[in-house]
mmCIF file of C-alpha atoms in Angstrom:
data_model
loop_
_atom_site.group_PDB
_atom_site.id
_atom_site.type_symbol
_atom_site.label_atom_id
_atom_site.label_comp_id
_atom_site.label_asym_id
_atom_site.label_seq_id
_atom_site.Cartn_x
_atom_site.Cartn_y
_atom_site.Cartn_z
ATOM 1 C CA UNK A 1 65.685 24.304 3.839
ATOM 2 C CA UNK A 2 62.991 22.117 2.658
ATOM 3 C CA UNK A 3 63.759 18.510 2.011
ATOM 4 C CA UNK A 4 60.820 16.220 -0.579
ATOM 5 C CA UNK A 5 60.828 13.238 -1.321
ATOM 6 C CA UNK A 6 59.541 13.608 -4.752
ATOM 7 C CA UNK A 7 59.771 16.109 -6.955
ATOM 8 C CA UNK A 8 57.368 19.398 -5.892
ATOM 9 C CA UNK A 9 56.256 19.164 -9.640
ATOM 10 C CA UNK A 10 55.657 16.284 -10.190
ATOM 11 C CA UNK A 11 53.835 15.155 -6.954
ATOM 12 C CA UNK A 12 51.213 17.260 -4.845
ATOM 13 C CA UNK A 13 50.537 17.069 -1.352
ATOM 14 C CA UNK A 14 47.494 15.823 0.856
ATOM 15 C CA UNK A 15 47.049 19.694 1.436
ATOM 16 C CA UNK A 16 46.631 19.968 -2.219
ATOM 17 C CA UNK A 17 44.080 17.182 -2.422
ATOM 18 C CA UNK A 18 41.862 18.546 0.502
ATOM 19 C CA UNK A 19 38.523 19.332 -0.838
ATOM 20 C CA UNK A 20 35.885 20.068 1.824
ATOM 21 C CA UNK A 21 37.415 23.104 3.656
ATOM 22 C CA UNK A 22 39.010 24.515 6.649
ATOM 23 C CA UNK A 23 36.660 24.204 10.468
ATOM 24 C CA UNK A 24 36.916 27.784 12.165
ATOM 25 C CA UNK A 25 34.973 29.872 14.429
ATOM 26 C CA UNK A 26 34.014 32.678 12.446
ATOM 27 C CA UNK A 27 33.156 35.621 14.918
ATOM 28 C CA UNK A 28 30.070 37.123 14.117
ATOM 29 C CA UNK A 29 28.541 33.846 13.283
ATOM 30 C CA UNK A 30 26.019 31.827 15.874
ATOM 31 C CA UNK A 31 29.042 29.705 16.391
ATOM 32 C CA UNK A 32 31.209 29.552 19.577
ATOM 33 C CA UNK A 33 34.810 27.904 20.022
ATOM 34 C CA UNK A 34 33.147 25.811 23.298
ATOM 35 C CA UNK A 35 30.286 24.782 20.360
ATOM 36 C CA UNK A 36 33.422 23.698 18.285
ATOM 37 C CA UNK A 37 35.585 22.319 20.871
ATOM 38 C CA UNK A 38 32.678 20.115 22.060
ATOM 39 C CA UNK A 39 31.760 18.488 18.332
ATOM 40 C CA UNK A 40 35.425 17.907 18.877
ATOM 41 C CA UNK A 41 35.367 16.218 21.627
ATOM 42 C CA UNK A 42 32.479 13.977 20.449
ATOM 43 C CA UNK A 43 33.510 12.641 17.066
ATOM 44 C CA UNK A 44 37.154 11.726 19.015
ATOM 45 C CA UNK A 45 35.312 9.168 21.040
ATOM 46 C CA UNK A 46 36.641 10.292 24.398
ATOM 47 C CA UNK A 47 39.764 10.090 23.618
ATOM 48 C CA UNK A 48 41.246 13.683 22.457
ATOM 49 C CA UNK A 49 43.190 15.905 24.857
ATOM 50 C CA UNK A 50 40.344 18.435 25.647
ATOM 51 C CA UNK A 51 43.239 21.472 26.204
ATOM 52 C CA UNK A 52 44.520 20.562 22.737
ATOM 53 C CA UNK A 53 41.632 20.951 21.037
ATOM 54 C CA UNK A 54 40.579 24.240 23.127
ATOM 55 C CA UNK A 55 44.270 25.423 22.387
ATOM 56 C CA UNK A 56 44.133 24.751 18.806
ATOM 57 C CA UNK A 57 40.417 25.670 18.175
ATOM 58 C CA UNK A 58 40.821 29.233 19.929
ATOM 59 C CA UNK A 59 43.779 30.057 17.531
ATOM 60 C CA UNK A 60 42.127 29.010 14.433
ATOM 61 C CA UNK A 61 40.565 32.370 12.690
ATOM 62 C CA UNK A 62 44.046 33.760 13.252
ATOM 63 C CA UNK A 63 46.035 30.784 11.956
ATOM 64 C CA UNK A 64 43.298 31.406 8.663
ATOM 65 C CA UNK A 65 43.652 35.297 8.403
ATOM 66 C CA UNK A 66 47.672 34.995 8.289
ATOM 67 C CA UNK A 67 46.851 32.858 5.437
ATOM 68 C CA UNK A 68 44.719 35.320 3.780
ATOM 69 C CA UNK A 69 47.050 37.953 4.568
ATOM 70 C CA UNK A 70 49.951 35.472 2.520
ATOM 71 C CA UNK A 71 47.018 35.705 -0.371
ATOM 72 C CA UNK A 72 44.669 32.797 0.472
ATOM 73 C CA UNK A 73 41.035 33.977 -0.932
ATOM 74 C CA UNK A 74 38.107 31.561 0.362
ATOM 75 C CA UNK A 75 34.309 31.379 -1.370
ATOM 76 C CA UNK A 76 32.396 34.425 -0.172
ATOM 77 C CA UNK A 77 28.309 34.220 0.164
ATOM 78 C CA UNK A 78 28.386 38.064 1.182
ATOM 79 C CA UNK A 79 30.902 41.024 0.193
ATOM 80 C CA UNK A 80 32.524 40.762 3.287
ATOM 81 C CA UNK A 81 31.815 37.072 4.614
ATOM 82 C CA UNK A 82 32.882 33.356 3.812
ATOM 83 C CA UNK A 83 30.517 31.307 2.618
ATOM 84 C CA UNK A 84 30.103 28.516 5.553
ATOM 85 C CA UNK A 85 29.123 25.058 4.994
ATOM 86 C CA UNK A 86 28.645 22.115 7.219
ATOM 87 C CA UNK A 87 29.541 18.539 7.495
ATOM 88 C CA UNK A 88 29.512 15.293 9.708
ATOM 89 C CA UNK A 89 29.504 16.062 13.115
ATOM 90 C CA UNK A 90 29.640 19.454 13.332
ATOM 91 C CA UNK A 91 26.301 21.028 14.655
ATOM 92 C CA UNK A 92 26.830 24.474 12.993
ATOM 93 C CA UNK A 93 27.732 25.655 9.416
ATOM 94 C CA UNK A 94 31.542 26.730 10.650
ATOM 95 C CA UNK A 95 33.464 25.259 7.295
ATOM 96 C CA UNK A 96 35.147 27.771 4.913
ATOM 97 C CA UNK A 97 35.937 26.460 1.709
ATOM 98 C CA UNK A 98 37.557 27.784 -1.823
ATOM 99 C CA UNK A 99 37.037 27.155 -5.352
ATOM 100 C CA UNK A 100 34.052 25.182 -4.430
ATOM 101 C CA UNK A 101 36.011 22.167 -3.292
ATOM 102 C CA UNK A 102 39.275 22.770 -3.955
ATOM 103 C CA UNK A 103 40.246 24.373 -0.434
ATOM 104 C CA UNK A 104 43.621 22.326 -0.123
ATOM 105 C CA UNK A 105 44.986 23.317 -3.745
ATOM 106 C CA UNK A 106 44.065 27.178 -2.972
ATOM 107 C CA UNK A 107 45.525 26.999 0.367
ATOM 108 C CA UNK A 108 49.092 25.542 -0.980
ATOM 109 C CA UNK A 109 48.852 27.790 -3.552
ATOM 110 C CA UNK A 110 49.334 30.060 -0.839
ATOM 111 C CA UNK A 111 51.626 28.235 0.859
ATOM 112 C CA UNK A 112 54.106 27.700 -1.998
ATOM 113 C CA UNK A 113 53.668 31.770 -2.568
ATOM 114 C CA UNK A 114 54.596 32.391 0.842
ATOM 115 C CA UNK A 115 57.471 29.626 1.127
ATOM 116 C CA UNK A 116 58.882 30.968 -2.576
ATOM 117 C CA UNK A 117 62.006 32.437 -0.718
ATOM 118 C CA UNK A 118 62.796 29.140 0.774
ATOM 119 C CA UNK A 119 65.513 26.560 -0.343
ATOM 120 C CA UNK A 120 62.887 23.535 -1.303
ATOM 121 C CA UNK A 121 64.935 20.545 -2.521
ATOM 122 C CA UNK A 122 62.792 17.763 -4.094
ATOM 123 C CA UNK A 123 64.057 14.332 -4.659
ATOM 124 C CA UNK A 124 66.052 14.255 -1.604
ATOM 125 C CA UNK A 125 64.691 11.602 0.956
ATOM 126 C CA UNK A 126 65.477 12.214 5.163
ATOM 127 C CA UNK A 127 66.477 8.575 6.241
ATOM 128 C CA UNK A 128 67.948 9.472 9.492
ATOM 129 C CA UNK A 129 67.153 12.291 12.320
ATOM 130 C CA UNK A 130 70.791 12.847 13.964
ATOM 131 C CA UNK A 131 70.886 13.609 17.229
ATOM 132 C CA UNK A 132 72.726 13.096 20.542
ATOM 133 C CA UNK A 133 70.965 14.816 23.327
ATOM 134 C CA UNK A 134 69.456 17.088 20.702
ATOM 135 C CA UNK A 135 68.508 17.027 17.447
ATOM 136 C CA UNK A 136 71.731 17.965 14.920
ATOM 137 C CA UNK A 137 70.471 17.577 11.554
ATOM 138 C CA UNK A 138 69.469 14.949 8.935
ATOM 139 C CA UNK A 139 70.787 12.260 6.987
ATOM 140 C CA UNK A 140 69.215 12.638 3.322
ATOM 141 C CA UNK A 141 69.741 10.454 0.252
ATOM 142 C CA UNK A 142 69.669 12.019 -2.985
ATOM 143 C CA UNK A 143 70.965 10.700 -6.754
ATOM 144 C CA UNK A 144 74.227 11.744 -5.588
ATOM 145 C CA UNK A 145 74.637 9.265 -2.421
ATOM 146 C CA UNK A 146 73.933 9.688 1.308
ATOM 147 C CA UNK A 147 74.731 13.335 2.833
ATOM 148 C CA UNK A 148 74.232 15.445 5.828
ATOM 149 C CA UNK A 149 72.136 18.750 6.651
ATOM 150 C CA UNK A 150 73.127 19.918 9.447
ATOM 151 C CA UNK A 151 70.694 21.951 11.274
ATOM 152 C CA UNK A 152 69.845 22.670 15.128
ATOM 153 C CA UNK A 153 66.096 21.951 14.403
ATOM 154 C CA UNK A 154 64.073 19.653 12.131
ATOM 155 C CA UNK A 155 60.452 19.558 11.421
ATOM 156 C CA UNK A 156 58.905 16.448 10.726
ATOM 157 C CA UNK A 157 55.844 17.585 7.898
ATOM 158 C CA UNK A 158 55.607 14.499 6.140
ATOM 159 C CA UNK A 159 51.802 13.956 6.104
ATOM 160 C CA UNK A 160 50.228 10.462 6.402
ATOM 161 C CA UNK A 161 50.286 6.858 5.659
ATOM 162 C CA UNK A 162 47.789 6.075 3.416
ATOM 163 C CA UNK A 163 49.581 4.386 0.985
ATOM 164 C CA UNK A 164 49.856 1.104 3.568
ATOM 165 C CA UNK A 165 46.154 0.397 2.314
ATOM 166 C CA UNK A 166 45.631 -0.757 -0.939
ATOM 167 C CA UNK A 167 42.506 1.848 -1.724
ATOM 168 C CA UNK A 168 43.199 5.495 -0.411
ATOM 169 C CA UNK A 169 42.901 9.154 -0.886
ATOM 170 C CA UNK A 170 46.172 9.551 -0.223
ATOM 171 C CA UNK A 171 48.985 10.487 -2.767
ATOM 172 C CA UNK A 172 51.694 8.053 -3.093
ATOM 173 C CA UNK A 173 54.338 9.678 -0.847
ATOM 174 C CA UNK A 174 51.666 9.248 2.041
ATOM 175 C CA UNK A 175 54.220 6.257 3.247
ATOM 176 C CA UNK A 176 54.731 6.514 6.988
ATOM 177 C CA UNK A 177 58.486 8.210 6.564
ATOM 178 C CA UNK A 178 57.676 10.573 9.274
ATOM 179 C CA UNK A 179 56.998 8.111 11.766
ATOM 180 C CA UNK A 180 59.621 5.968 10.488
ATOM 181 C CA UNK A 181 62.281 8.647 11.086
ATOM 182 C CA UNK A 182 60.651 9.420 14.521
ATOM 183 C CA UNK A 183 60.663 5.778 16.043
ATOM 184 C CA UNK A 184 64.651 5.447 14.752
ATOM 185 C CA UNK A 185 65.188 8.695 16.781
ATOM 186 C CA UNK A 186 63.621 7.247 20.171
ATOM 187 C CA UNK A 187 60.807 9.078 19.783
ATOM 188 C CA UNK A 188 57.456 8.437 20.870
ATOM 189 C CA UNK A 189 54.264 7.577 18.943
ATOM 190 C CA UNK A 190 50.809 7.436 19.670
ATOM 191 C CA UNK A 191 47.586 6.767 18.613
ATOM 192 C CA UNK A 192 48.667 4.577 15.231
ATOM 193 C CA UNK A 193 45.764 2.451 15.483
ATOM 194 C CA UNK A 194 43.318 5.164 14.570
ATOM 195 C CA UNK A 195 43.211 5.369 11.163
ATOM 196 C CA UNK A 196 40.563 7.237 9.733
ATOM 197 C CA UNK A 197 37.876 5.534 6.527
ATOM 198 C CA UNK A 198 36.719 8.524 4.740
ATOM 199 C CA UNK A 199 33.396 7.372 4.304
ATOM 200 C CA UNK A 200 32.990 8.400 0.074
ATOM 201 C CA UNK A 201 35.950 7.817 -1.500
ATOM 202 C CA UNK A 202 35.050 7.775 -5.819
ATOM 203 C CA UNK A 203 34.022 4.089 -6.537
ATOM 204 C CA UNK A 204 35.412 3.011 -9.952
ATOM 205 C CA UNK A 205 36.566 -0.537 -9.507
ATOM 206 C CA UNK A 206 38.578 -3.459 -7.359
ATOM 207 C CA UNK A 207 41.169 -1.815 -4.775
ATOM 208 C CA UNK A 208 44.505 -2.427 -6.324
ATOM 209 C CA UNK A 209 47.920 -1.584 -4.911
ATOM 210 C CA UNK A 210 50.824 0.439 -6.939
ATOM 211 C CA UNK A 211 50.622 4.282 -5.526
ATOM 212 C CA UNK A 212 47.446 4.965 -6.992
ATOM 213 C CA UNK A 213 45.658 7.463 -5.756
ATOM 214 C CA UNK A 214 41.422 7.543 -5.568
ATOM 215 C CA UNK A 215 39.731 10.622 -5.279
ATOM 216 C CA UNK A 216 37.562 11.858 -2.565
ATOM 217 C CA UNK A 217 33.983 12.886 -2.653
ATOM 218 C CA UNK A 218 33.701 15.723 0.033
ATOM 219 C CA UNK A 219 31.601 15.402 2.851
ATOM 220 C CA UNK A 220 30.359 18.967 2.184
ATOM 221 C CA UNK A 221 28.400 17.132 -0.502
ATOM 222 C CA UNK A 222 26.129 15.723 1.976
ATOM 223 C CA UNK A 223 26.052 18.654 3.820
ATOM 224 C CA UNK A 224 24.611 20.921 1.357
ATOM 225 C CA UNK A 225 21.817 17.228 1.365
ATOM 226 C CA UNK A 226 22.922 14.508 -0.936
ATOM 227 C CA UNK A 227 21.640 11.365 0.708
ATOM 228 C CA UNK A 228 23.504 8.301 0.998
ATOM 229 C CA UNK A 229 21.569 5.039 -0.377
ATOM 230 C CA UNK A 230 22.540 1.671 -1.578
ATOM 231 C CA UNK A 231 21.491 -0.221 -4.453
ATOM 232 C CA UNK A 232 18.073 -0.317 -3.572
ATOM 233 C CA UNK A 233 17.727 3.262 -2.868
ATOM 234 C CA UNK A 234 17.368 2.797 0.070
ATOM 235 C CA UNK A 235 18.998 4.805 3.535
ATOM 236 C CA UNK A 236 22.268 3.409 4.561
ATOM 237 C CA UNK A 237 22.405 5.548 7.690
ATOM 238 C CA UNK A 238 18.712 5.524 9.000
ATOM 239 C CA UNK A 239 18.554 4.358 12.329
ATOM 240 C CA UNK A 240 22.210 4.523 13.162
ATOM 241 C CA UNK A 241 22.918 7.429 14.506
ATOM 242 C CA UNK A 242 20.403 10.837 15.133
ATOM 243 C CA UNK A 243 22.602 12.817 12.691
ATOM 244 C CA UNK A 244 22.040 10.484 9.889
ATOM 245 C CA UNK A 245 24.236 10.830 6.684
ATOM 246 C CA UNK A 246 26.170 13.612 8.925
ATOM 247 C CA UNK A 247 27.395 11.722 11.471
ATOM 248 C CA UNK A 248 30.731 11.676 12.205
ATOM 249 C CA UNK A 249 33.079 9.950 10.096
ATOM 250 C CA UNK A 250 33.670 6.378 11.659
ATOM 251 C CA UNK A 251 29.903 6.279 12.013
ATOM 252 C CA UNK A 252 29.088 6.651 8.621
ATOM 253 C CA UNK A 253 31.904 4.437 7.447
ATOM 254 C CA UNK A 254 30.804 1.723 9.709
ATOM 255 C CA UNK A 255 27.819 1.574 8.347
ATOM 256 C CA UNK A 256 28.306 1.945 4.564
ATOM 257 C CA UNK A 257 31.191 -1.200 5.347
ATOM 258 C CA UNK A 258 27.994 -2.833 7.233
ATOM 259 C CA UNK A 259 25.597 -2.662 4.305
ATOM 260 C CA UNK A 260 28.362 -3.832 1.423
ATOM 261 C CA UNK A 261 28.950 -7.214 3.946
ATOM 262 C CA UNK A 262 25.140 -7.874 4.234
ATOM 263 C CA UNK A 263 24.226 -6.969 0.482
ATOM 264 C CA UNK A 264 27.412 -7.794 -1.384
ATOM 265 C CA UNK A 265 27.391 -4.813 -3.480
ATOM 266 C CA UNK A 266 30.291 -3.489 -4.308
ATOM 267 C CA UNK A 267 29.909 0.095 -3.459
ATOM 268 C CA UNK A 268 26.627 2.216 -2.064
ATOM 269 C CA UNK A 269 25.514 5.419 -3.843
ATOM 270 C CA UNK A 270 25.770 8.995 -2.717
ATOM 271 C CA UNK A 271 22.731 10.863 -4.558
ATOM 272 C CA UNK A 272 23.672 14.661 -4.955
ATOM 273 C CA UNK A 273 20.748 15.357 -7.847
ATOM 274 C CA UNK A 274 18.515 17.545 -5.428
ATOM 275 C CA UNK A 275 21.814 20.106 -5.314
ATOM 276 C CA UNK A 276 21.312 22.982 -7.671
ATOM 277 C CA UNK A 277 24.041 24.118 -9.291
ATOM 278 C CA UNK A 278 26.423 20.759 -8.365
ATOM 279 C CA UNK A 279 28.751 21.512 -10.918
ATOM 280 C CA UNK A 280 29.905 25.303 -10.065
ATOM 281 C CA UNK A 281 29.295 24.168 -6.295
ATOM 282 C CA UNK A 282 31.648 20.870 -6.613
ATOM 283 C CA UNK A 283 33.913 20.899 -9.705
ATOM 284 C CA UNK A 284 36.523 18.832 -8.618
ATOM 285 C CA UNK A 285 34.053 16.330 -7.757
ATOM 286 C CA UNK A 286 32.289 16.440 -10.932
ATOM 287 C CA UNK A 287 35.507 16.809 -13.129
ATOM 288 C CA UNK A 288 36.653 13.331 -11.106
ATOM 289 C CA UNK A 289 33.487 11.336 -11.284
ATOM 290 C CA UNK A 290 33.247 12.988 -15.344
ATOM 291 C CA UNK A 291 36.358 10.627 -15.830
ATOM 292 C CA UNK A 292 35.146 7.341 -14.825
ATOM 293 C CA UNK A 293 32.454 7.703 -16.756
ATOM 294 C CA UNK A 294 29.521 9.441 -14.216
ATOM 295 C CA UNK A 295 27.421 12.253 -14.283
ATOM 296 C CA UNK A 296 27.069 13.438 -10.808
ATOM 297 C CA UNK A 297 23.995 15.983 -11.930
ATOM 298 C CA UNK A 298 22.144 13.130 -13.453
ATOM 299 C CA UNK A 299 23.580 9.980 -11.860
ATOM 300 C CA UNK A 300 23.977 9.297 -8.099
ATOM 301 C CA UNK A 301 28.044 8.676 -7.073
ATOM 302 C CA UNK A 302 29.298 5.370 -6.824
ATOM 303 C CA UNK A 303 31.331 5.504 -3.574
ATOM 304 C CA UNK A 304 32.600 3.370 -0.837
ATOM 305 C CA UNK A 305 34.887 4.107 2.571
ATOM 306 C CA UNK A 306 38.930 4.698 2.260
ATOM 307 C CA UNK A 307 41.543 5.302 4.041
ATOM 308 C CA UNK A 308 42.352 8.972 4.599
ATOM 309 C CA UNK A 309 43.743 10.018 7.711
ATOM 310 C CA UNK A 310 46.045 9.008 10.265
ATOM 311 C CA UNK A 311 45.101 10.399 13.601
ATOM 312 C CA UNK A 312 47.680 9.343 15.564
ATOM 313 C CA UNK A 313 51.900 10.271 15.011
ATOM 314 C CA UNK A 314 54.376 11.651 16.501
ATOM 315 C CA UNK A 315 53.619 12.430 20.344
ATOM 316 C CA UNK A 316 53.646 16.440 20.659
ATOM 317 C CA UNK A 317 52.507 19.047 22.456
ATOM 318 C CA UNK A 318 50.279 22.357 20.626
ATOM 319 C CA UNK A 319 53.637 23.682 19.674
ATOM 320 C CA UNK A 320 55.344 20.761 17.499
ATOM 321 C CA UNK A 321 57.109 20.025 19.959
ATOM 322 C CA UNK A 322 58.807 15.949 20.628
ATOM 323 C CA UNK A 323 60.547 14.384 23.273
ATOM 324 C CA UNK A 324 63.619 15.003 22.164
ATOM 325 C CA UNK A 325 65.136 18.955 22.006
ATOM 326 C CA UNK A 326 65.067 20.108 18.503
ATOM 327 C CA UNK A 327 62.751 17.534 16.881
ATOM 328 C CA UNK A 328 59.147 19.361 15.957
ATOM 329 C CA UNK A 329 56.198 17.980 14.192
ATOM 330 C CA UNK A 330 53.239 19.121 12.445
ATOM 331 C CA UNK A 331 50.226 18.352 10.635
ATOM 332 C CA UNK A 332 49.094 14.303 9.900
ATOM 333 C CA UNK A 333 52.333 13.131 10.855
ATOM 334 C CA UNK A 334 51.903 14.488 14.460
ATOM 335 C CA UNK A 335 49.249 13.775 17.156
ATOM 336 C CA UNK A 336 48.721 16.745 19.491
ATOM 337 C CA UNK A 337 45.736 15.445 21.148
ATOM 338 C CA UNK A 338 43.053 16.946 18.927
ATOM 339 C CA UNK A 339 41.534 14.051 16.921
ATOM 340 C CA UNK A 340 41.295 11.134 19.400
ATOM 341 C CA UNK A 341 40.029 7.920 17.575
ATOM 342 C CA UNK A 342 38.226 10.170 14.542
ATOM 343 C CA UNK A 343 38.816 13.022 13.110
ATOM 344 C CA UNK A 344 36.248 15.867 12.911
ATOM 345 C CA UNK A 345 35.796 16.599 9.246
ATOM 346 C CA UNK A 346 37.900 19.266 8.446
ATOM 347 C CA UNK A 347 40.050 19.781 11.910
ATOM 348 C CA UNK A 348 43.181 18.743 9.334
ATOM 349 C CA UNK A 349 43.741 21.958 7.659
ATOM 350 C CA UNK A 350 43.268 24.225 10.838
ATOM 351 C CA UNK A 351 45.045 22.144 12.964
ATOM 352 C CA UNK A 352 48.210 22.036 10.948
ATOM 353 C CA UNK A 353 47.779 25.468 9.674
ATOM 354 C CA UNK A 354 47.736 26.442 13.921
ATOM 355 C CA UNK A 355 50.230 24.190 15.111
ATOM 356 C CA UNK A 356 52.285 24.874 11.488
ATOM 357 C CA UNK A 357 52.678 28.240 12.719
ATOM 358 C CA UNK A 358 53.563 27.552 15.540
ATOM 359 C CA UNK A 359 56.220 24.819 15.250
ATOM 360 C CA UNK A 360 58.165 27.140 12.631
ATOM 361 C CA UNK A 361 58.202 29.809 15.708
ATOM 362 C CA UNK A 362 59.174 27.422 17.768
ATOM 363 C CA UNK A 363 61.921 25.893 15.903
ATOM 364 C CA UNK A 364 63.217 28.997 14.535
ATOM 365 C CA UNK A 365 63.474 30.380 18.231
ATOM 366 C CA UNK A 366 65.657 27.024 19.342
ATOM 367 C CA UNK A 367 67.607 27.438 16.650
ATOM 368 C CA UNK A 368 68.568 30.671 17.706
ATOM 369 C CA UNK A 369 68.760 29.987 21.434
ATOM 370 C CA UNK A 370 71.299 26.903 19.701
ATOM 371 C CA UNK A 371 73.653 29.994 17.960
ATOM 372 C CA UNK A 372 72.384 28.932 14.450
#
């Protein structure tokens, strides 16, 4: 059973909205999971857990070829290769991507193919995790009034919590529910005061509260060169940090928020002109900046930092699994020990397509070991 919050029509996930692509180790490539693990390692500021991210990292081109085999198709550049692109932080072109930059909507495309024999449930809302010394199912509230699923193991998917700031990437379920229903089950946390500042999030006005939803410029824009500049045209990033506009995340927001206080503009400007073929490369990009009113092949983007992802949650190990028997977690909502203070552009999709995979296993098999 699958329990959401809103209606699965009506309201798409953060997977969906993922645009840059999916980091993996693509053998045959002059990439290495050590070259991977240690870009890692780097952009989390010392703090990851370096046998998460070496767990996780291994495991990712087989987490992404059981989601080709469920019907996932990526960008090729060759008849039998992904194309590879490469963005802040990472020192080799090791990011897959599909329909240009719509990687998230192709890979839940997938995911709702695969998941079509499921019982998904939307507009029912988990308020409680019930539990004595394990976990014994949910309390959910739907129109009909508070009810019970009971079920020997839960997994706690619920994405982010974006929608505490008042300009963000994330959809307006991104609430916190997951760590809500976590910390009323004893559980622990970790890492909630990392929260990540995309650093282009689509400029087009004052930050204003309500659910709204801004949309996200893809880093893979600068790695395929746009430049980021301010008013003046000139560098926001020179001098910074030796990786320039590809520097990891909370580097380049830092100093795009450092620029706005000393210039009081209200955005900077990402410059993508020099890109051949922008719009087949980028359409949901263009299509996006198209509706406020910009032309990303003629006019540089109007962007400024949001907030995008949580990299702390729920305390787990690689498998999903909590402190307390039953109780698994996976994806935004958990923190494994991979992303440290900052995410590494484009860890989110492997990591919760690896540890995904492997918290279903897991809670499957303690459901059975339970007699469900």
């Amino acid at each position: 059973v699958v329990l959401n919050k809103a209606h699965p029509a009506q309201e798409a996930t953060a997977t969906h909205y993922a645009q840059g692509g999916i980091a993996v180790v693509v053998p045959g490539t002059d990439d290495s999971v050590a070259a991977h693990v240690a870009d890692t390692l780097a952009a989390g500021g010392g703090l990851c857990d370096p046998d998460a991210v070496s767990s996780i990292v291994a495991d990712g081109y087989r987490a992404v070829a059981a989601l080709v085999a469920d019907g996932a198709r990526f960008d090729a550049a060759a008849p039998n290769g992904w194309a590879l692109t490469r963005e802040g932080g990472h020192s080799r072109r090791r990011i897959i991507h599909a329909g240009g930059d719509a990687t998230g909507a192709e890979v839940q495309r997938a995911l709702d193919r695969a998941a079509a024999t499921l019982d998904v449930r939307g507009n029912q809302l988990a308020v409680q995790v019930l539990h004595d010394a394990a976990v014994t199912g949910v309390q959910v509230l739907t129109g009909d009034g508070l009810g019970v699923i009971e079920a020997p193991a839960v997994i706690l998917a619920t994405g982010g919590l974006g929608q505490l700031y008042p300009a963000t990437t994330n959809p307006a379920v991104a609430t916190g529910g997951g760590i809500a229903l976590a910390l009323s089950a004893g559980v622990p946390v970790a890492d909630m005061e990392f929260i990540q500042f995309h650093p282009t999030m689509l400029f087009d006005g004052p930050a204003r509260r309500g659910g709204a939803r801004r949309a996200l410029v893809t880093e893979a824009i600068r790695g395929e060169g746009a430049i980021l500049v301010d008013a003046r045209g000139d560098s926001v990033t020179a001098g910074v940090h030796p990786m320039g506009d590809l520097a990891p995340r909370d580097v380049v927001a830092a100093a795009i928020d450092a620029r706005l206080k000393a210039t009081g503009d209200p955005c900077v400007f990402l410059d993508a002109r020099g890109i051949d073929g922008f719009e087949h490369r980028f359409p949901t990009v263009t299509a996006a900046c198209r509706a406020v009113g910009v032309d990303p092949v003629r006019q540089p983007i109007p962007v400024v930092p949001g907030a995008h992802y949580s990299c702390g949650g729920v305390v787990t190990d690689v498998y999903g699994q909590t402190a307390l028997p039953g109780l698994f977690a996976a994806g935004e909502v958990a923190r494994t020990g991979m992303h440290g203070a900052n995410r590494l552009a484009s860890n989110s999709l492997l990591e919760g397509l690896v540890v995904g995979d492997r918290a279903g296993r897991a809670a499957a098999g303690h459901a059975r070991a339970a007699g469900a």
